């Protein structure tokens, strides 16, 4: 039993630390995006739903991982119970979000459009460069902007020539990133669905290990208190009369 309890404690510690690192990564990325995005003002006005959801998930993972990490290391029963409560609420919120997504009949296009509006310019440029697209709907998104279109909207071509030196030619991508992102999601749906399922299974495993560890800690405390009561001399409670 001692080996099982030690294995469960180390498993909770590892899972909680991984959860804490994931929460730190999500919060750090969102803070960088918000700090370099014009949507920062909208964030404080309550209109950036995509940012709120991502920050909420990151905050829950951060807090839950920190509590589980501390509770498994310090062997604190109260901290572990709080970790278990937040872990169950996190899993319930994720499952509820998936169910609400299906009930409200939300489309992936709406999620991508909200995310595209709230991310910073650097993230958009990375997506445009990797997926060879321009704007969310297409190059017409830049029709009312006087600034030149970013280099990530262009594809660099080097036509071959045997008599002259090859020169670089830029070609504007006419396809919007909405189509490219939808194509990428549907092409790799098994990968990201498996990833989400793995994250959910990861959290469920941490809940099960936490339940087992809490039960073992409770039994250990009850057994130690019973052994302490047995070690006390019963005659000490009833002193003999002095003659």
mmCIF file of C-alpha atoms in Angstrom:
data_model
loop_
_atom_site.group_PDB
_atom_site.id
_atom_site.type_symbol
_atom_site.label_atom_id
_atom_site.label_comp_id
_atom_site.label_asym_id
_atom_site.label_seq_id
_atom_site.Cartn_x
_atom_site.Cartn_y
_atom_site.Cartn_z
ATOM 1 C CA UNK A 1 0.000 0.000 0.000
ATOM 2 C CA UNK A 2 2.880 2.364 0.739
ATOM 3 C CA UNK A 3 4.294 1.856 -2.751
ATOM 4 C CA UNK A 4 0.881 2.435 -4.326
ATOM 5 C CA UNK A 5 0.395 5.633 -2.347
ATOM 6 C CA UNK A 6 3.856 6.876 -3.277
ATOM 7 C CA UNK A 7 3.193 6.115 -6.952
ATOM 8 C CA UNK A 8 -0.137 7.966 -6.801
ATOM 9 C CA UNK A 9 1.483 10.952 -5.103
ATOM 10 C CA UNK A 10 4.229 11.181 -7.730
ATOM 11 C CA UNK A 11 1.664 10.776 -10.512
ATOM 12 C CA UNK A 12 -0.451 13.633 -9.137
ATOM 13 C CA UNK A 13 2.705 15.746 -8.781
ATOM 14 C CA UNK A 14 3.746 15.086 -12.398
ATOM 15 C CA UNK A 15 0.260 15.637 -13.835
ATOM 16 C CA UNK A 16 -0.216 18.806 -11.794
ATOM 17 C CA UNK A 17 3.158 20.184 -12.838
ATOM 18 C CA UNK A 18 2.364 19.505 -16.505
ATOM 19 C CA UNK A 19 -1.029 21.172 -16.039
ATOM 20 C CA UNK A 20 0.626 24.188 -14.396
ATOM 21 C CA UNK A 21 3.115 24.509 -17.277
ATOM 22 C CA UNK A 22 0.269 24.355 -19.812
ATOM 23 C CA UNK A 23 -1.608 27.069 -17.932
ATOM 24 C CA UNK A 24 1.507 29.261 -17.814
ATOM 25 C CA UNK A 25 2.003 28.805 -21.556
ATOM 26 C CA UNK A 26 -1.604 29.703 -22.408
ATOM 27 C CA UNK A 27 -1.635 32.747 -20.126
ATOM 28 C CA UNK A 28 1.757 33.918 -21.401
ATOM 29 C CA UNK A 29 0.696 33.632 -25.060
ATOM 30 C CA UNK A 30 -2.566 35.469 -24.433
ATOM 31 C CA UNK A 31 -0.831 38.257 -22.514
ATOM 32 C CA UNK A 32 1.622 38.680 -25.396
ATOM 33 C CA UNK A 33 -1.243 38.739 -27.916
ATOM 34 C CA UNK A 34 -3.271 41.236 -25.887
ATOM 35 C CA UNK A 35 -0.272 43.467 -25.210
ATOM 36 C CA UNK A 36 0.526 43.752 -28.932
ATOM 37 C CA UNK A 37 -3.039 43.857 -30.253
ATOM 38 C CA UNK A 38 -5.438 46.784 -30.680
ATOM 39 C CA UNK A 39 -8.119 44.555 -29.135
ATOM 40 C CA UNK A 40 -6.674 45.249 -25.672
ATOM 41 C CA UNK A 41 -9.162 48.087 -25.193
ATOM 42 C CA UNK A 42 -12.035 45.787 -26.115
ATOM 43 C CA UNK A 43 -10.753 43.229 -23.603
ATOM 44 C CA UNK A 44 -11.600 45.575 -20.720
ATOM 45 C CA UNK A 45 -14.947 46.472 -22.294
ATOM 46 C CA UNK A 46 -16.234 42.890 -22.225
ATOM 47 C CA UNK A 47 -16.457 42.183 -25.959
ATOM 48 C CA UNK A 48 -13.555 39.772 -26.573
ATOM 49 C CA UNK A 49 -15.257 36.435 -25.900
ATOM 50 C CA UNK A 50 -12.519 34.338 -27.490
ATOM 51 C CA UNK A 51 -9.860 35.912 -25.263
ATOM 52 C CA UNK A 52 -11.983 35.433 -22.153
ATOM 53 C CA UNK A 53 -12.481 31.736 -22.849
ATOM 54 C CA UNK A 54 -8.811 31.088 -23.524
ATOM 55 C CA UNK A 55 -7.700 33.105 -20.492
ATOM 56 C CA UNK A 56 -10.273 31.302 -18.334
ATOM 57 C CA UNK A 57 -9.024 27.884 -19.414
ATOM 58 C CA UNK A 58 -5.418 28.955 -18.862
ATOM 59 C CA UNK A 59 -6.234 30.363 -15.427
ATOM 60 C CA UNK A 60 -8.004 27.173 -14.327
ATOM 61 C CA UNK A 61 -5.120 25.015 -15.502
ATOM 62 C CA UNK A 62 -2.613 27.281 -13.761
ATOM 63 C CA UNK A 63 -4.469 27.335 -10.434
ATOM 64 C CA UNK A 64 -5.389 23.662 -10.521
ATOM 65 C CA UNK A 65 -1.863 22.572 -11.372
ATOM 66 C CA UNK A 66 -0.388 24.745 -8.640
ATOM 67 C CA UNK A 67 -2.751 23.358 -5.993
ATOM 68 C CA UNK A 68 -2.139 19.755 -7.041
ATOM 69 C CA UNK A 69 1.605 20.287 -7.149
ATOM 70 C CA UNK A 70 1.696 21.803 -3.657
ATOM 71 C CA UNK A 71 -0.828 19.338 -2.215
ATOM 72 C CA UNK A 72 1.021 16.254 -3.480
ATOM 73 C CA UNK A 73 4.371 17.562 -2.291
ATOM 74 C CA UNK A 74 3.242 18.783 1.118
ATOM 75 C CA UNK A 75 0.770 15.928 1.568
ATOM 76 C CA UNK A 76 -1.974 18.342 2.529
ATOM 77 C CA UNK A 77 -5.444 16.814 2.568
ATOM 78 C CA UNK A 78 -7.278 20.165 2.396
ATOM 79 C CA UNK A 79 -5.215 21.365 -0.557
ATOM 80 C CA UNK A 80 -5.776 18.078 -2.361
ATOM 81 C CA UNK A 81 -9.534 18.349 -1.821
ATOM 82 C CA UNK A 82 -9.487 21.862 -3.274
ATOM 83 C CA UNK A 83 -7.430 20.565 -6.210
ATOM 84 C CA UNK A 84 -9.984 17.789 -6.747
ATOM 85 C CA UNK A 85 -12.883 20.260 -6.653
ATOM 86 C CA UNK A 86 -11.328 22.616 -9.212
ATOM 87 C CA UNK A 87 -10.281 19.684 -11.422
ATOM 88 C CA UNK A 88 -13.841 18.342 -11.486
ATOM 89 C CA UNK A 89 -15.213 21.820 -12.229
ATOM 90 C CA UNK A 90 -12.672 22.261 -15.046
ATOM 91 C CA UNK A 91 -13.608 18.962 -16.677
ATOM 92 C CA UNK A 92 -17.318 19.771 -16.270
ATOM 93 C CA UNK A 93 -16.793 23.215 -17.839
ATOM 94 C CA UNK A 94 -14.958 21.728 -20.820
ATOM 95 C CA UNK A 95 -17.614 19.082 -21.411
ATOM 96 C CA UNK A 96 -20.337 21.704 -20.947
ATOM 97 C CA UNK A 97 -18.618 23.976 -23.459
ATOM 98 C CA UNK A 98 -18.536 21.198 -26.055
ATOM 99 C CA UNK A 99 -22.226 20.423 -25.451
ATOM 100 C CA UNK A 100 -23.159 24.123 -25.624
ATOM 101 C CA UNK A 101 -21.149 24.440 -28.849
ATOM 102 C CA UNK A 102 -23.315 21.731 -30.407
ATOM 103 C CA UNK A 103 -26.603 22.948 -28.908
ATOM 104 C CA UNK A 104 -26.131 26.541 -30.035
ATOM 105 C CA UNK A 105 -25.140 25.241 -33.475
ATOM 106 C CA UNK A 106 -22.034 27.382 -33.581
ATOM 107 C CA UNK A 107 -19.930 27.041 -36.684
ATOM 108 C CA UNK A 108 -16.176 26.815 -36.853
ATOM 109 C CA UNK A 109 -16.213 29.862 -39.106
ATOM 110 C CA UNK A 110 -17.662 32.017 -36.309
ATOM 111 C CA UNK A 111 -14.983 30.852 -33.862
ATOM 112 C CA UNK A 112 -12.208 31.491 -36.375
ATOM 113 C CA UNK A 113 -13.585 34.915 -37.245
ATOM 114 C CA UNK A 114 -13.717 36.001 -33.600
ATOM 115 C CA UNK A 115 -10.242 34.658 -32.993
ATOM 116 C CA UNK A 116 -8.896 36.425 -36.088
ATOM 117 C CA UNK A 117 -10.275 39.755 -34.911
ATOM 118 C CA UNK A 118 -8.768 39.425 -31.427
ATOM 119 C CA UNK A 119 -5.263 38.141 -32.198
ATOM 120 C CA UNK A 120 -2.378 40.501 -32.866
ATOM 121 C CA UNK A 121 -0.808 41.372 -36.198
ATOM 122 C CA UNK A 122 2.194 39.085 -35.680
ATOM 123 C CA UNK A 123 -0.047 36.036 -35.287
ATOM 124 C CA UNK A 124 -1.956 36.944 -38.432
ATOM 125 C CA UNK A 125 1.281 37.337 -40.362
ATOM 126 C CA UNK A 126 2.480 33.916 -39.212
ATOM 127 C CA UNK A 127 -0.781 32.298 -40.337
ATOM 128 C CA UNK A 128 -0.681 34.121 -43.685
ATOM 129 C CA UNK A 129 2.914 33.093 -44.285
ATOM 130 C CA UNK A 130 2.449 29.424 -43.342
ATOM 131 C CA UNK A 131 -0.892 28.846 -45.074
ATOM 132 C CA UNK A 132 -0.175 31.090 -48.098
ATOM 133 C CA UNK A 133 -3.265 33.234 -47.647
ATOM 134 C CA UNK A 134 -4.037 36.930 -47.255
ATOM 135 C CA UNK A 135 -6.570 38.454 -44.867
ATOM 136 C CA UNK A 136 -9.464 36.532 -43.394
ATOM 137 C CA UNK A 137 -11.807 36.892 -46.366
ATOM 138 C CA UNK A 138 -9.067 37.721 -48.881
ATOM 139 C CA UNK A 139 -7.012 40.722 -50.046
ATOM 140 C CA UNK A 140 -10.195 42.812 -50.026
ATOM 141 C CA UNK A 141 -9.810 43.082 -46.257
ATOM 142 C CA UNK A 142 -7.056 45.634 -46.910
ATOM 143 C CA UNK A 143 -9.049 47.730 -49.383
ATOM 144 C CA UNK A 144 -9.724 50.559 -46.914
ATOM 145 C CA UNK A 145 -6.192 50.614 -45.466
ATOM 146 C CA UNK A 146 -3.597 53.015 -46.818
ATOM 147 C CA UNK A 147 -0.635 51.050 -45.398
ATOM 148 C CA UNK A 148 1.047 48.562 -47.750
ATOM 149 C CA UNK A 149 0.087 44.910 -47.468
ATOM 150 C CA UNK A 150 2.464 42.872 -45.352
ATOM 151 C CA UNK A 151 5.062 40.622 -46.975
ATOM 152 C CA UNK A 152 3.358 37.524 -45.558
ATOM 153 C CA UNK A 153 0.526 37.995 -48.094
ATOM 154 C CA UNK A 154 2.914 37.414 -50.966
ATOM 155 C CA UNK A 155 4.382 34.209 -52.324
ATOM 156 C CA UNK A 156 7.949 34.557 -53.571
ATOM 157 C CA UNK A 157 8.600 32.943 -56.935
ATOM 158 C CA UNK A 158 11.971 32.526 -58.677
ATOM 159 C CA UNK A 159 11.396 31.724 -62.329
ATOM 160 C CA UNK A 160 14.134 29.652 -63.905
ATOM 161 C CA UNK A 161 16.189 31.132 -66.710
ATOM 162 C CA UNK A 162 19.258 29.678 -68.434
ATOM 163 C CA UNK A 163 20.525 32.919 -70.010
ATOM 164 C CA UNK A 164 20.015 35.460 -67.236
ATOM 165 C CA UNK A 165 20.224 35.634 -63.492
ATOM 166 C CA UNK A 166 17.035 34.477 -61.757
ATOM 167 C CA UNK A 167 15.050 37.325 -60.253
ATOM 168 C CA UNK A 168 12.586 37.060 -57.401
ATOM 169 C CA UNK A 169 8.934 37.697 -58.254
ATOM 170 C CA UNK A 170 6.225 38.313 -55.651
ATOM 171 C CA UNK A 171 2.709 37.026 -56.190
ATOM 172 C CA UNK A 172 -0.199 38.195 -54.043
ATOM 173 C CA UNK A 173 -2.166 35.361 -52.464
ATOM 174 C CA UNK A 174 -5.823 35.699 -53.496
ATOM 175 C CA UNK A 175 -7.193 33.073 -51.092
ATOM 176 C CA UNK A 176 -8.465 34.173 -47.698
ATOM 177 C CA UNK A 177 -7.208 32.606 -44.501
ATOM 178 C CA UNK A 178 -10.740 31.512 -43.599
ATOM 179 C CA UNK A 179 -10.722 28.906 -46.330
ATOM 180 C CA UNK A 180 -7.179 27.808 -45.523
ATOM 181 C CA UNK A 181 -7.903 27.479 -41.793
ATOM 182 C CA UNK A 182 -11.118 25.534 -42.377
ATOM 183 C CA UNK A 183 -9.284 23.265 -44.809
ATOM 184 C CA UNK A 184 -6.498 22.729 -42.267
ATOM 185 C CA UNK A 185 -8.942 21.915 -39.457
ATOM 186 C CA UNK A 186 -10.935 19.447 -41.531
ATOM 187 C CA UNK A 187 -7.803 17.830 -42.943
ATOM 188 C CA UNK A 188 -6.217 17.406 -39.507
ATOM 189 C CA UNK A 189 -9.429 16.827 -37.559
ATOM 190 C CA UNK A 190 -8.280 13.459 -36.257
ATOM 191 C CA UNK A 191 -5.111 15.024 -34.869
ATOM 192 C CA UNK A 192 -6.677 17.888 -32.935
ATOM 193 C CA UNK A 193 -9.670 15.802 -31.819
ATOM 194 C CA UNK A 194 -7.259 13.198 -30.472
ATOM 195 C CA UNK A 195 -5.289 15.986 -28.793
ATOM 196 C CA UNK A 196 -8.393 17.356 -27.078
ATOM 197 C CA UNK A 197 -9.390 13.856 -26.025
ATOM 198 C CA UNK A 198 -5.900 13.269 -24.640
ATOM 199 C CA UNK A 199 -6.082 16.487 -22.614
ATOM 200 C CA UNK A 200 -9.471 15.459 -21.212
ATOM 201 C CA UNK A 201 -8.156 11.983 -20.382
ATOM 202 C CA UNK A 202 -5.129 13.608 -18.774
ATOM 203 C CA UNK A 203 -7.394 15.629 -16.473
ATOM 204 C CA UNK A 204 -9.603 12.644 -15.642
ATOM 205 C CA UNK A 205 -6.493 10.639 -14.694
ATOM 206 C CA UNK A 206 -5.372 13.418 -12.367
ATOM 207 C CA UNK A 207 -8.832 13.397 -10.722
ATOM 208 C CA UNK A 208 -8.713 9.625 -10.169
ATOM 209 C CA UNK A 209 -5.204 9.752 -8.704
ATOM 210 C CA UNK A 210 -6.254 12.637 -6.456
ATOM 211 C CA UNK A 211 -9.277 10.683 -5.159
ATOM 212 C CA UNK A 212 -7.083 7.683 -4.360
ATOM 213 C CA UNK A 213 -4.468 9.848 -2.659
ATOM 214 C CA UNK A 214 -7.076 11.670 -0.541
ATOM 215 C CA UNK A 215 -8.506 8.335 0.633
ATOM 216 C CA UNK A 216 -5.054 7.039 1.506
ATOM 217 C CA UNK A 217 -4.192 10.207 3.415
ATOM 218 C CA UNK A 218 -7.446 9.931 5.369
ATOM 219 C CA UNK A 219 -6.764 6.293 6.253
ATOM 220 C CA UNK A 220 -3.215 7.101 7.270
ATOM 221 C CA UNK A 221 -4.370 9.830 9.622
ATOM 222 C CA UNK A 222 -7.057 7.629 11.183
ATOM 223 C CA UNK A 223 -4.611 4.773 11.723
ATOM 224 C CA UNK A 224 -2.027 7.098 13.276
ATOM 225 C CA UNK A 225 -4.620 8.577 15.647
ATOM 226 C CA UNK A 226 -5.797 5.097 16.690
ATOM 227 C CA UNK A 227 -2.245 3.936 17.343
ATOM 228 C CA UNK A 228 -1.626 7.075 19.403
ATOM 229 C CA UNK A 229 -4.698 6.361 21.536
ATOM 230 C CA UNK A 230 -3.552 2.798 22.139
ATOM 231 C CA UNK A 231 -0.113 3.953 23.278
ATOM 232 C CA UNK A 232 -1.594 6.161 26.043
ATOM 233 C CA UNK A 233 -1.686 4.481 29.462
ATOM 234 C CA UNK A 234 -5.288 4.210 30.580
ATOM 235 C CA UNK A 235 -4.214 4.437 34.255
ATOM 236 C CA UNK A 236 -2.992 7.963 33.643
ATOM 237 C CA UNK A 237 -6.587 9.122 33.332
ATOM 238 C CA UNK A 238 -7.540 7.532 36.699
ATOM 239 C CA UNK A 239 -4.909 8.298 39.322
ATOM 240 C CA UNK A 240 -4.746 5.977 42.349
ATOM 241 C CA UNK A 241 -5.653 7.460 45.764
ATOM 242 C CA UNK A 242 -2.733 8.234 48.010
ATOM 243 C CA UNK A 243 -2.601 6.642 51.455
#
